[in-house]
mmCIF file of N, CA and C in Angstrom:
data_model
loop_
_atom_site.group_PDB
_atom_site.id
_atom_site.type_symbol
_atom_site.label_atom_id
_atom_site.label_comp_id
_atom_site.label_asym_id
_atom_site.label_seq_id
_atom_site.Cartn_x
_atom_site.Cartn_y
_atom_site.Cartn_z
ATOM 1 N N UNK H 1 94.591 29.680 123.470
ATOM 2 C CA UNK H 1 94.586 31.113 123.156
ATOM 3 C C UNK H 1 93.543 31.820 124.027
ATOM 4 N N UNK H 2 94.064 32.717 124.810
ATOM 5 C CA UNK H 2 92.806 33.583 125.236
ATOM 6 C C UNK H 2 92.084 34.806 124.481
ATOM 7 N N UNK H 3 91.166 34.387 124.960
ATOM 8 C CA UNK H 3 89.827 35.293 124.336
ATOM 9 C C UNK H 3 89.310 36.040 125.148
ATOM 10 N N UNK H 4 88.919 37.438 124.841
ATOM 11 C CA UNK H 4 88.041 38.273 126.036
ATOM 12 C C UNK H 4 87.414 38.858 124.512
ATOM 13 N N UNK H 5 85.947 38.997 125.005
ATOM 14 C CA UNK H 5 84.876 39.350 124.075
ATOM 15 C C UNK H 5 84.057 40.322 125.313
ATOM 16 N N UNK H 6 84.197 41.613 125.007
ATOM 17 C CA UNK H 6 83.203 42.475 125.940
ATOM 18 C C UNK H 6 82.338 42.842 125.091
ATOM 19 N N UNK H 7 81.197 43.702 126.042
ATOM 20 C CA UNK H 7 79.972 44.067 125.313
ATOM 21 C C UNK H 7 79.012 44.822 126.592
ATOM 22 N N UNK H 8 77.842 45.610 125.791
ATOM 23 C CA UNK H 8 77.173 46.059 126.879
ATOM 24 C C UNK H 8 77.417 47.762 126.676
ATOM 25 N N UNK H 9 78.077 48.386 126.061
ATOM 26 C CA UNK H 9 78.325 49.515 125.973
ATOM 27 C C UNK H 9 77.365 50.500 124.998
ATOM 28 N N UNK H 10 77.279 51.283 125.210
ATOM 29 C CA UNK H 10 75.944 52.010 124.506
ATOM 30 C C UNK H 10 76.134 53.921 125.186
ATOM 31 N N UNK H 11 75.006 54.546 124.714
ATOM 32 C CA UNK H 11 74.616 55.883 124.609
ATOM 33 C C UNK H 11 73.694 55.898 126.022
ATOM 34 N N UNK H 12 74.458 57.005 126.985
ATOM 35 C CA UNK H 12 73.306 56.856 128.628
ATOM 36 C C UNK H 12 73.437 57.914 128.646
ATOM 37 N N UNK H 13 72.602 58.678 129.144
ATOM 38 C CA UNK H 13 72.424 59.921 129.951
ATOM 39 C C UNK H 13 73.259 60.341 131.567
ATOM 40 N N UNK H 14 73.592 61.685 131.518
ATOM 41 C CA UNK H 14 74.914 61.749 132.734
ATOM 42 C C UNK H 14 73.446 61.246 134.184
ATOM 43 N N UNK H 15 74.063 60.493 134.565
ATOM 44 C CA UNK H 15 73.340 59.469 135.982
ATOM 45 C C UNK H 15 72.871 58.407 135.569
ATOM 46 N N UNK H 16 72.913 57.825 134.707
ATOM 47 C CA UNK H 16 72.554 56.884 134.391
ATOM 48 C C UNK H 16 72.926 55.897 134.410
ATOM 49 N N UNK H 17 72.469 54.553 133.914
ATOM 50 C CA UNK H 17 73.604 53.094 134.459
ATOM 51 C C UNK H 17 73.804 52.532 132.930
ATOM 52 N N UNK H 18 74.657 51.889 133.127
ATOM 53 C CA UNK H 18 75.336 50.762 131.900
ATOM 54 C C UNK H 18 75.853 49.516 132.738
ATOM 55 N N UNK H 19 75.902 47.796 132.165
ATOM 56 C CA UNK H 19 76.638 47.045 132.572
ATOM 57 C C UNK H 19 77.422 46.346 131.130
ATOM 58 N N UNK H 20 78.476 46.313 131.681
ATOM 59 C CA UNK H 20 79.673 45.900 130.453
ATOM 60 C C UNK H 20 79.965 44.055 131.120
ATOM 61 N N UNK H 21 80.135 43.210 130.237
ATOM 62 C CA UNK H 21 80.399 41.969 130.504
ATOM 63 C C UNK H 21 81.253 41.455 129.548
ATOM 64 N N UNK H 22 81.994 40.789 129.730
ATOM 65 C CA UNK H 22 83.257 40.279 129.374
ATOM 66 C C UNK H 22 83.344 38.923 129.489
ATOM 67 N N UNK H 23 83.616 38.183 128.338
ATOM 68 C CA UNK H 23 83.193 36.603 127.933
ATOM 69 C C UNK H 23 84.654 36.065 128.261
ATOM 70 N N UNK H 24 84.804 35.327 128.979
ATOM 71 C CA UNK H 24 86.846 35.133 129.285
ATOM 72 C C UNK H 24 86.750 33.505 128.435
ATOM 73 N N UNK H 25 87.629 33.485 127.814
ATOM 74 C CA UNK H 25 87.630 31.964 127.767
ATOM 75 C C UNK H 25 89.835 31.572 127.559
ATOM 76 N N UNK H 26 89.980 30.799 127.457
ATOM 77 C CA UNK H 26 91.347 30.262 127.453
ATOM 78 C C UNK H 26 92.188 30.033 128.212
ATOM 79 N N UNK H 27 92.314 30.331 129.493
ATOM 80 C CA UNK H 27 92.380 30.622 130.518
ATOM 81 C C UNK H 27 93.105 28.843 131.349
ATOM 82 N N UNK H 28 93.842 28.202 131.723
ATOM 83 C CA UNK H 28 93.720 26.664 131.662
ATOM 84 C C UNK H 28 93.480 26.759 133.816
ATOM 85 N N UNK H 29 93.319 28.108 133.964
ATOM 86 C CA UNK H 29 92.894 28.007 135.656
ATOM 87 C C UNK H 29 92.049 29.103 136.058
ATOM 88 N N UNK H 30 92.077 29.022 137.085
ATOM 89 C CA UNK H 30 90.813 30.722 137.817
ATOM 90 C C UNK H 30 92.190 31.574 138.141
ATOM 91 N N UNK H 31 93.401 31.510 138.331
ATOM 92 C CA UNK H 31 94.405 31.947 138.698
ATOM 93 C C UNK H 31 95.094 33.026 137.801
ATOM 94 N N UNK H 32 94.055 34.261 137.552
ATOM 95 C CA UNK H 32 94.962 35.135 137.009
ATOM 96 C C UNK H 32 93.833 36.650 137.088
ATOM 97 N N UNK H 33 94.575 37.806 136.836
ATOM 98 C CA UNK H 33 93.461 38.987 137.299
ATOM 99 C C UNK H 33 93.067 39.369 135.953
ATOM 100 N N UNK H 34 92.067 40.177 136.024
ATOM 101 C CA UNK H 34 91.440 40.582 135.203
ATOM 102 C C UNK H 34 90.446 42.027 135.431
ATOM 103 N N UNK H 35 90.309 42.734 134.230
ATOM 104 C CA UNK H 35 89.577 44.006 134.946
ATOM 105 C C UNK H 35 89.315 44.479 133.457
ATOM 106 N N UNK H 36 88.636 45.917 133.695
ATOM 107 C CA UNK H 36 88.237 46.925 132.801
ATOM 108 C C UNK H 36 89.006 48.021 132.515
ATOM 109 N N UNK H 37 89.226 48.305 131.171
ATOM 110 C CA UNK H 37 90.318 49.907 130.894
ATOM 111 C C UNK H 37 89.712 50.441 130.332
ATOM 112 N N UNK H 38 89.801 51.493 130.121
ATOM 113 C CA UNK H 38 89.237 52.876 129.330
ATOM 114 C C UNK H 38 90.160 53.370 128.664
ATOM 115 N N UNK H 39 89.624 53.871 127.690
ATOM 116 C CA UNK H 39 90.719 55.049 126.813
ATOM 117 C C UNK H 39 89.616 56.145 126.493
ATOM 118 N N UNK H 40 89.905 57.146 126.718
ATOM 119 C CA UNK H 40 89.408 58.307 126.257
ATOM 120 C C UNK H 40 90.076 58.988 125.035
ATOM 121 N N UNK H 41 89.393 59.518 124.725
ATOM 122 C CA UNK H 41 89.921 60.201 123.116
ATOM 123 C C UNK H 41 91.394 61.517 123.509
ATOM 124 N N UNK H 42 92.158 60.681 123.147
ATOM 125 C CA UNK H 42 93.700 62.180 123.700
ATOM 126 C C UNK H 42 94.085 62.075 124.874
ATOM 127 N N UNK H 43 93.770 60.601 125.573
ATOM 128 C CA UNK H 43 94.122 60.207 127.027
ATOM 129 C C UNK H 43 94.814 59.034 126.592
ATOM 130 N N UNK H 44 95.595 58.939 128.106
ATOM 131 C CA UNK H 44 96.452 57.697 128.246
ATOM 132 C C UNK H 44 95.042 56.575 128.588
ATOM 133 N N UNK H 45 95.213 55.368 127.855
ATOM 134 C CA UNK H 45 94.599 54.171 128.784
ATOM 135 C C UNK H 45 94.584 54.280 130.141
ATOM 136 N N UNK H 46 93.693 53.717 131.059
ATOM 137 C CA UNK H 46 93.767 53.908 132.938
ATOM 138 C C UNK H 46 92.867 52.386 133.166
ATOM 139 N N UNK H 47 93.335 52.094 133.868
ATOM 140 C CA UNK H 47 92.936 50.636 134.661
ATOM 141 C C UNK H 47 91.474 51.312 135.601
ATOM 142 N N UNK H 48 90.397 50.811 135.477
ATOM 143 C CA UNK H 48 89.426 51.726 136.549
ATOM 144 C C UNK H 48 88.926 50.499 137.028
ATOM 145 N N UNK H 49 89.032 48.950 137.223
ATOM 146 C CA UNK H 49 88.456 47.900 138.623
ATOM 147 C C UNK H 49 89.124 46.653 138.015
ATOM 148 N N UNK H 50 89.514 46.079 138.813
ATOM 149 C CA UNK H 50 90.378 44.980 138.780
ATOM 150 C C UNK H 50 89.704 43.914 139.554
ATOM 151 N N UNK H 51 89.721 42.478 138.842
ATOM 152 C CA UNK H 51 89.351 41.273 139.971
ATOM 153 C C UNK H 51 90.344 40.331 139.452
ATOM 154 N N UNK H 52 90.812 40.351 141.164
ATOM 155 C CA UNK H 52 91.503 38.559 141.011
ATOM 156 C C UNK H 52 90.180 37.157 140.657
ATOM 157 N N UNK H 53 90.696 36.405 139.716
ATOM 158 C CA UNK H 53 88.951 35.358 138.817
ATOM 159 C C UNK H 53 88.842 34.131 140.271
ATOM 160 N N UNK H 54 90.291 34.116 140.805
ATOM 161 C CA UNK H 54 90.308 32.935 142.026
ATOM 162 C C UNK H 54 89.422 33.578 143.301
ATOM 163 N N UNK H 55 90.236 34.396 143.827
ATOM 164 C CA UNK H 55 89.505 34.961 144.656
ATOM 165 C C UNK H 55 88.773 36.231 145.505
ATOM 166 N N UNK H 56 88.590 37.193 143.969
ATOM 167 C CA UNK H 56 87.875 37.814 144.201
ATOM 168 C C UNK H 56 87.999 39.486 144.804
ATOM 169 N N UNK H 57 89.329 39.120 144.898
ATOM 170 C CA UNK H 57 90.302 40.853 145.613
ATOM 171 C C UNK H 57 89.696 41.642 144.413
ATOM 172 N N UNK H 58 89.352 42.898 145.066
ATOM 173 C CA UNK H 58 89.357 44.002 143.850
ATOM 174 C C UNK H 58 89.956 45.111 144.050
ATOM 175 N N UNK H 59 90.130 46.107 143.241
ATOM 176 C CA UNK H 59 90.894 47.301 142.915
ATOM 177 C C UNK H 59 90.036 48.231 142.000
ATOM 178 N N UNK H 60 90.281 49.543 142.567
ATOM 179 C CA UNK H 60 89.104 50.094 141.997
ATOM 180 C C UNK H 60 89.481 51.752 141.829
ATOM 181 N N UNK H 61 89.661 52.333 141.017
ATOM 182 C CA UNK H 61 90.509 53.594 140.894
ATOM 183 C C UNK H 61 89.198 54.722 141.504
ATOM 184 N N UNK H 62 90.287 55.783 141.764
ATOM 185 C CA UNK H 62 89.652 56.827 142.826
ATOM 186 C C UNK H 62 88.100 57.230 141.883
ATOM 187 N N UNK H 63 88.276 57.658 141.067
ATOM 188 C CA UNK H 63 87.491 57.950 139.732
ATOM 189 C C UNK H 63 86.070 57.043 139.693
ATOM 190 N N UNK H 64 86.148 56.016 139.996
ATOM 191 C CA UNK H 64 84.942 55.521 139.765
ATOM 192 C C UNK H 64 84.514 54.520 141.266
ATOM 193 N N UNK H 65 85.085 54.940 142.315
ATOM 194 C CA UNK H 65 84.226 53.926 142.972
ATOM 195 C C UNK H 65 83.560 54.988 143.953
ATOM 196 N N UNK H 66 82.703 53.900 144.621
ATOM 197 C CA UNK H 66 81.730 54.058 144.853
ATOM 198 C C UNK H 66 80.506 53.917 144.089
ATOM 199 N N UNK H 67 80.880 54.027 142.577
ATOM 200 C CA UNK H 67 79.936 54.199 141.463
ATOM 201 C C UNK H 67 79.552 52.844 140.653
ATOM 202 N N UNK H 68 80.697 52.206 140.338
ATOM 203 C CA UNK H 68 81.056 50.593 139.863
ATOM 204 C C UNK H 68 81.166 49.729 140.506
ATOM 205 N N UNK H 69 80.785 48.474 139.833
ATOM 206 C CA UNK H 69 81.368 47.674 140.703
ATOM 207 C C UNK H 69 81.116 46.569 140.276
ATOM 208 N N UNK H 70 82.718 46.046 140.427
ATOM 209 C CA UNK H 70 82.652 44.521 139.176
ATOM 210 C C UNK H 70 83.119 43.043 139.778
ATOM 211 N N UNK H 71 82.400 42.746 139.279
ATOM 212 C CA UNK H 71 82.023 40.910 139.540
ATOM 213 C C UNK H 71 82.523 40.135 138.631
ATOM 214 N N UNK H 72 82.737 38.813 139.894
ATOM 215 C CA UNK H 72 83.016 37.520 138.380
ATOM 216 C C UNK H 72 82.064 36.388 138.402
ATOM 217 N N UNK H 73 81.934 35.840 137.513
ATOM 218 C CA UNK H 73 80.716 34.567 137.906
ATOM 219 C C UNK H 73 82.101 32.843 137.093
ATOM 220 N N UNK H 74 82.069 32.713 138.083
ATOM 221 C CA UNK H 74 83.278 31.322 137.824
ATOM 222 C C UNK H 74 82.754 30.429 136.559
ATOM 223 N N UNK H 75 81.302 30.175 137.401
ATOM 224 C CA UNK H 75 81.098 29.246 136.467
ATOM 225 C C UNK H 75 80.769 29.412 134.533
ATOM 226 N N UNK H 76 80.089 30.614 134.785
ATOM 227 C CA UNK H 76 80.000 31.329 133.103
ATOM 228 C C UNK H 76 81.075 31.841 132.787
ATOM 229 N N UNK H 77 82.312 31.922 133.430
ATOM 230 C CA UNK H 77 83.379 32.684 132.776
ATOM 231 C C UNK H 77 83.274 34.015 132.374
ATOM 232 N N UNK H 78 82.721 34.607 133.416
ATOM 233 C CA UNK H 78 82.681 36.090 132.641
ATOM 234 C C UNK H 78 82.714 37.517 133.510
ATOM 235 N N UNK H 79 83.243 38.605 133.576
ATOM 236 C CA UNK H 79 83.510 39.708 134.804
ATOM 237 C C UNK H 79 82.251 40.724 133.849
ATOM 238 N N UNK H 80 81.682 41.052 134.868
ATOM 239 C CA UNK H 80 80.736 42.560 134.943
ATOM 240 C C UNK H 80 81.211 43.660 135.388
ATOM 241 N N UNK H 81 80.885 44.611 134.739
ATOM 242 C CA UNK H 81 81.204 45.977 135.362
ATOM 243 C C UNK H 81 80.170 46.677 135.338
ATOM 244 N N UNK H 82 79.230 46.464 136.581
ATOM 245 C CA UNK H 82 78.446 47.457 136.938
ATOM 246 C C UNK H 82 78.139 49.121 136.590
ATOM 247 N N UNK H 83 77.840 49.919 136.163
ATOM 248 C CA UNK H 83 78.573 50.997 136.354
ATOM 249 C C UNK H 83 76.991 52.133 136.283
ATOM 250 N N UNK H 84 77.366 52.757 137.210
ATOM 251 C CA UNK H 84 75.620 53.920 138.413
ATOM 252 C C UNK H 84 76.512 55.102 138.209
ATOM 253 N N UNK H 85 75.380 56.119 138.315
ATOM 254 C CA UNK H 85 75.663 57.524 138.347
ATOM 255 C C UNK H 85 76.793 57.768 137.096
ATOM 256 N N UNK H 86 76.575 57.289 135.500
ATOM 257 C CA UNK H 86 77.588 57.680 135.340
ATOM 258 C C UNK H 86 77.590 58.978 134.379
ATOM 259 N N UNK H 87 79.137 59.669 134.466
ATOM 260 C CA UNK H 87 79.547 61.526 134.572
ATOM 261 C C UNK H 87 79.855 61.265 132.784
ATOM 262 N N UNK H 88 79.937 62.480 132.438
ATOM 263 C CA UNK H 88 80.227 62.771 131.082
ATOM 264 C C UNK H 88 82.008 62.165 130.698
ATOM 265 N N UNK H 89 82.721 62.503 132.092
ATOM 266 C CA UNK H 89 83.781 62.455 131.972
ATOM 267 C C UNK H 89 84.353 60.361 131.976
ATOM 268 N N UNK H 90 82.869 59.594 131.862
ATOM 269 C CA UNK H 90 83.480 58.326 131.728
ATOM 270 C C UNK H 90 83.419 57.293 130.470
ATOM 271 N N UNK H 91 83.070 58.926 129.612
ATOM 272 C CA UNK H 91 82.915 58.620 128.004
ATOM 273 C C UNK H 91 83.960 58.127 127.958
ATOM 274 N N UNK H 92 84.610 56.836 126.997
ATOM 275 C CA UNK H 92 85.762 56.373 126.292
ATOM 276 C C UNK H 92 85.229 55.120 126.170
ATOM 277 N N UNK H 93 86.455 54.591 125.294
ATOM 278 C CA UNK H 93 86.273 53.158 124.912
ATOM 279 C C UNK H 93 86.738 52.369 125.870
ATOM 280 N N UNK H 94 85.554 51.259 126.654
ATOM 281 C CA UNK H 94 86.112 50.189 127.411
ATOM 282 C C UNK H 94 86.703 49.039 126.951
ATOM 283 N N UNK H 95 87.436 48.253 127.272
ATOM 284 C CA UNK H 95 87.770 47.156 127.177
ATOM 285 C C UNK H 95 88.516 46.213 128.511
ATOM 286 N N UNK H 96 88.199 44.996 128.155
ATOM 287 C CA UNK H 96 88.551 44.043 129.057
ATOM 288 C C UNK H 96 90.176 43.530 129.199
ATOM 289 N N UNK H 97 90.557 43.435 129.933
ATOM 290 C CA UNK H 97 92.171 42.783 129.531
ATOM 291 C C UNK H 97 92.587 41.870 131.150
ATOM 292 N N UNK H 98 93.400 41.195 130.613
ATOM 293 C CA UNK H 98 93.873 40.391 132.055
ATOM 294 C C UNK H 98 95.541 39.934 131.832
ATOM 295 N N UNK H 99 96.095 38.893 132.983
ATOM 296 C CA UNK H 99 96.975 39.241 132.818
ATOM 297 C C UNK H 99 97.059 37.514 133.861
ATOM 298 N N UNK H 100 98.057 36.994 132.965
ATOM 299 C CA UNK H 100 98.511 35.157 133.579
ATOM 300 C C UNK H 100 99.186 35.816 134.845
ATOM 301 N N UNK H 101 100.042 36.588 135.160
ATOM 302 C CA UNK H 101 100.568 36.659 136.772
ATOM 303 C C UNK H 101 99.724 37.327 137.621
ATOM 304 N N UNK H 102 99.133 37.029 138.362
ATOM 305 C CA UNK H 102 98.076 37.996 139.441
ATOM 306 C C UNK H 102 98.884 38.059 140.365
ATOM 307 N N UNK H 103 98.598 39.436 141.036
ATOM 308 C CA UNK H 103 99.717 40.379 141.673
ATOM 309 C C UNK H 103 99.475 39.403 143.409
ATOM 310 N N UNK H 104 100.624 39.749 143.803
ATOM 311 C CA UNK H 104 100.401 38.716 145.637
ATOM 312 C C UNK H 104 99.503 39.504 146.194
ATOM 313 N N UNK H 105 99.378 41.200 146.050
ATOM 314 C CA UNK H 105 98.519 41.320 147.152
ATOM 315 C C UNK H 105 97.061 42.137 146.403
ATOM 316 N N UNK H 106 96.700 41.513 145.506
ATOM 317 C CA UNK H 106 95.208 42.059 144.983
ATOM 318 C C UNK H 106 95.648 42.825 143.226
ATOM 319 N N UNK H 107 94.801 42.767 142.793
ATOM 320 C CA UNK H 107 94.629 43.325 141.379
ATOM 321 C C UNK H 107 95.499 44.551 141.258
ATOM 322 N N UNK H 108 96.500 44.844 140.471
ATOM 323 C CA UNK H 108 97.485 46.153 140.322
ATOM 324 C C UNK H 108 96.401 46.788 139.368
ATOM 325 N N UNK H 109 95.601 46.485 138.440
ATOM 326 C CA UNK H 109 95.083 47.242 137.422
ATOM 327 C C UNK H 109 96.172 48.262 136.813
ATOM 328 N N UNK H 110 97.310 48.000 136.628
ATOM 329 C CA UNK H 110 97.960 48.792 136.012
ATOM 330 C C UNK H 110 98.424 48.304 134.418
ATOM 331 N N UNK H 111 97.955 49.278 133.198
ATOM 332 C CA UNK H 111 98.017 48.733 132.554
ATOM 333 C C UNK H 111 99.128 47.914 131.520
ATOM 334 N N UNK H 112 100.052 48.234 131.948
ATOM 335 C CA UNK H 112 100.971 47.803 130.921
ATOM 336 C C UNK H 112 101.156 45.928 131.340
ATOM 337 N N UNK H 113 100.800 45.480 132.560
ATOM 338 C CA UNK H 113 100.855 44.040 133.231
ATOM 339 C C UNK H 113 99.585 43.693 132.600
ATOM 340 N N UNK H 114 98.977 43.682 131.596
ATOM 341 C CA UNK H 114 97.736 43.282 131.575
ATOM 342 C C UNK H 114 97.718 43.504 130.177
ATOM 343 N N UNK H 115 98.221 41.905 129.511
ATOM 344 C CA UNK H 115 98.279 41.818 128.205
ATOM 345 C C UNK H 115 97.949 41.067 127.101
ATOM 346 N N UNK H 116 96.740 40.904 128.088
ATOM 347 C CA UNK H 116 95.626 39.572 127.249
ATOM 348 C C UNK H 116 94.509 41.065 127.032
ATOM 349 N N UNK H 117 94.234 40.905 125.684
ATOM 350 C CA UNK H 117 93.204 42.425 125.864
ATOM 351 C C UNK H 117 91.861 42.150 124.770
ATOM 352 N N UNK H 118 90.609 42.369 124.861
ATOM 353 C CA UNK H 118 89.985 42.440 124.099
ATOM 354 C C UNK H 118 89.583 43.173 123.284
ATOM 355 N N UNK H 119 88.733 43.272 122.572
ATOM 356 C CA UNK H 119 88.426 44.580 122.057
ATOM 357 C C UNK H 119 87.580 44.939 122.616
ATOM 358 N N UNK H 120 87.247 46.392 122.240
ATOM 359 C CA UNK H 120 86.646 47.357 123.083
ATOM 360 C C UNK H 120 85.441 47.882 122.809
ATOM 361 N N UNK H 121 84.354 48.548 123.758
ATOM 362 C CA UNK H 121 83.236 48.539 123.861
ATOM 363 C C UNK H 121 83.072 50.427 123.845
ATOM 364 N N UNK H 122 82.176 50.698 122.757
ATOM 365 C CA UNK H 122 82.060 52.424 123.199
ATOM 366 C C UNK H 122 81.157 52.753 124.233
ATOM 367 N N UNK H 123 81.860 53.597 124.909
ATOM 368 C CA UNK H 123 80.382 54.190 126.103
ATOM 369 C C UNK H 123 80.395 55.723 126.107
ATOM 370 N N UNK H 124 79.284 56.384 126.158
ATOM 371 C CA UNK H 124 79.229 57.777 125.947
ATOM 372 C C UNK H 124 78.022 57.762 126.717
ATOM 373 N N UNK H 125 78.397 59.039 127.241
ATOM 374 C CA UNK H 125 77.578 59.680 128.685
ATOM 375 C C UNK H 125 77.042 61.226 128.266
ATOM 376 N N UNK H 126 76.030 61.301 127.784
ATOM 377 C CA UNK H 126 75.552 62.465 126.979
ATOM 378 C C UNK H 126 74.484 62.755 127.355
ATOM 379 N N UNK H 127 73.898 64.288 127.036
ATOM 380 C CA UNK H 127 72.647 64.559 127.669
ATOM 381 C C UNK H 127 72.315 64.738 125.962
#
């Protein structure tokens, strides 16, 4: 059975940093993608960084890069999401999710392929 356990989410000020980490376990290879979603309150879910766990391709929506930026560590089993400078507008609930087929040419982060999901982490960006 897979498991994703995130965490790391909390109350920051707009520029400020947060890191979100995500505990993967069940998994029977490194061979599958994985990333971070958001939901905002009265929004659709959005895929915002994607990593292939084998080797490392990422995907990273217009919205947050430059700003994020997420890692995997093989041996602890677990993806980071960095996340600098962050805007009021990246308040929502995160969560982790992945997905047994990883796409041929790098992380789709799109969410409906991505249906191993954890629960989710609040983040709010407030002055």
């Amino acid at each position: 059975e897979v498991q994703l356990q995130a965490s790391g989410g909390g109350l920051v000020q707009p520029g400020g940093s947060l890191r979100l980490s995500c505990a993967v376990s069940g998994f029977s290879s490194d061979y599958f993608d994985i990333g971070w979603f958001r939901q905002a309150a009265g929004k659709e879910r959005e895929g915002i960084s994607c990593i292939n766990f084998n080797d490392g391709r990422t995907f990273y929506d217009t919205s947050v890069k430059g700003r994020f930026t997420i890692t995997r560590d093989n041996a602890k089993n677990t993806v980071s999401l960095q996340m600098n400078n962050l805007k009021p507008a990246d308040t929502a609930v995160y969560f982790c999710a992945a997905t047994r087929s990883p796409a041929e040419y790098g992380p789709s982060c799109y969410p409906p392929v991505y249906d191993q999901r954890g629960q989710g982490t609040q983040v709010t960006v407030s002055s």
